[in-house]
Coordinates of C-alpha atoms in Angstrom, one line a residue:
X103 CA 18.9 -10.5 -21.3
X104 CA 20.6 -9.9 -18.1
X105 CA 23.1 -11.9 -16.0
X106 CA 26.7 -12.9 -16.4
X107 CA 28.2 -11.0 -19.3
X108 CA 31.2 -13.3 -19.6
X109 CA 29.5 -16.3 -21.0
X110 CA 27.9 -17.7 -17.9
X111 CA 24.2 -18.3 -17.6
X112 CA 22.1 -15.6 -19.2
X113 CA 18.6 -14.8 -18.2
X114 CA 15.8 -13.3 -20.2
X115 CA 14.5 -10.0 -18.8
X116 CA 11.2 -10.6 -16.9
X117 CA 9.5 -7.8 -18.9
X118 CA 8.8 -7.2 -22.6
X119 CA 8.0 -4.1 -24.7
X120 CA 4.2 -3.5 -24.6
X121 CA 3.5 -5.3 -21.4
X122 CA 1.5 -3.5 -18.7
X123 CA 2.1 -3.7 -15.0
X124 CA 0.8 -2.0 -11.8
X125 CA 3.9 -1.0 -9.8
X126 CA 4.9 1.0 -6.8
X127 CA 7.7 3.6 -7.2
X128 CA 10.4 2.6 -4.7
X129 CA 13.1 5.2 -5.2
X130 CA 14.3 8.0 -7.6
X131 CA 17.2 7.6 -10.0
X132 CA 20.0 10.1 -10.6
X133 CA 18.1 11.5 -13.6
X134 CA 15.0 12.1 -11.6
X135 CA 13.0 9.1 -12.9
X136 CA 11.1 6.9 -10.5
X137 CA 12.3 3.4 -10.0
X138 CA 10.1 0.4 -9.7
X139 CA 11.1 -3.3 -9.7
X140 CA 9.4 -6.2 -11.4
X141 CA 10.8 -9.5 -10.1
X142 CA 13.9 -7.6 -9.0
X143 CA 14.4 -6.1 -12.5
X144 CA 14.8 -2.3 -12.5
X145 CA 12.2 -0.2 -14.4
X146 CA 12.6 3.6 -14.8
X147 CA 9.4 5.5 -14.9
X148 CA 9.6 9.3 -15.6
X149 CA 7.2 11.8 -13.9
X150 CA 6.7 9.8 -10.8
X151 CA 7.7 10.1 -7.2
X152 CA 8.4 7.7 -4.3
X153 CA 5.3 6.0 -3.1
X154 CA 3.3 6.5 -6.3
X155 CA 1.3 3.4 -7.3
X156 CA 0.9 3.6 -11.1
X157 CA 0.0 1.5 -14.1
X158 CA 2.8 1.4 -16.6
X159 CA 3.6 0.1 -20.1
X160 CA 7.1 -1.0 -21.0
X161 CA 8.7 1.0 -23.8
X162 CA 12.2 -0.3 -24.0
X163 CA 14.1 -3.2 -22.5
X164 CA 17.9 -3.2 -22.0
X165 CA 20.1 -6.0 -20.5
X166 CA 19.9 -4.7 -16.9
X167 CA 16.9 -2.3 -16.9
X168 CA 13.8 -1.1 -18.7
X169 CA 12.0 2.1 -19.4
X170 CA 8.3 2.6 -19.1
X171 CA 5.6 5.3 -19.0
X172 CA 2.5 5.8 -16.9
X173 CA -0.7 5.0 -18.7

């Protein structure tokens, strides 16, 4: 879930483990992973660069971001 951590409205992440998406890498994170956004939700995708258009599968979902891999 993401949203207000102090008891306000909480939202469910718009992605789930195992789901597949076609995304465009918009930027690069500090660790070097590509960053895509799905409905405004940040998804880190390793081994990609800005401008790549890739198909991904979600591996892990945290409260404010997710991790995925290229398939």
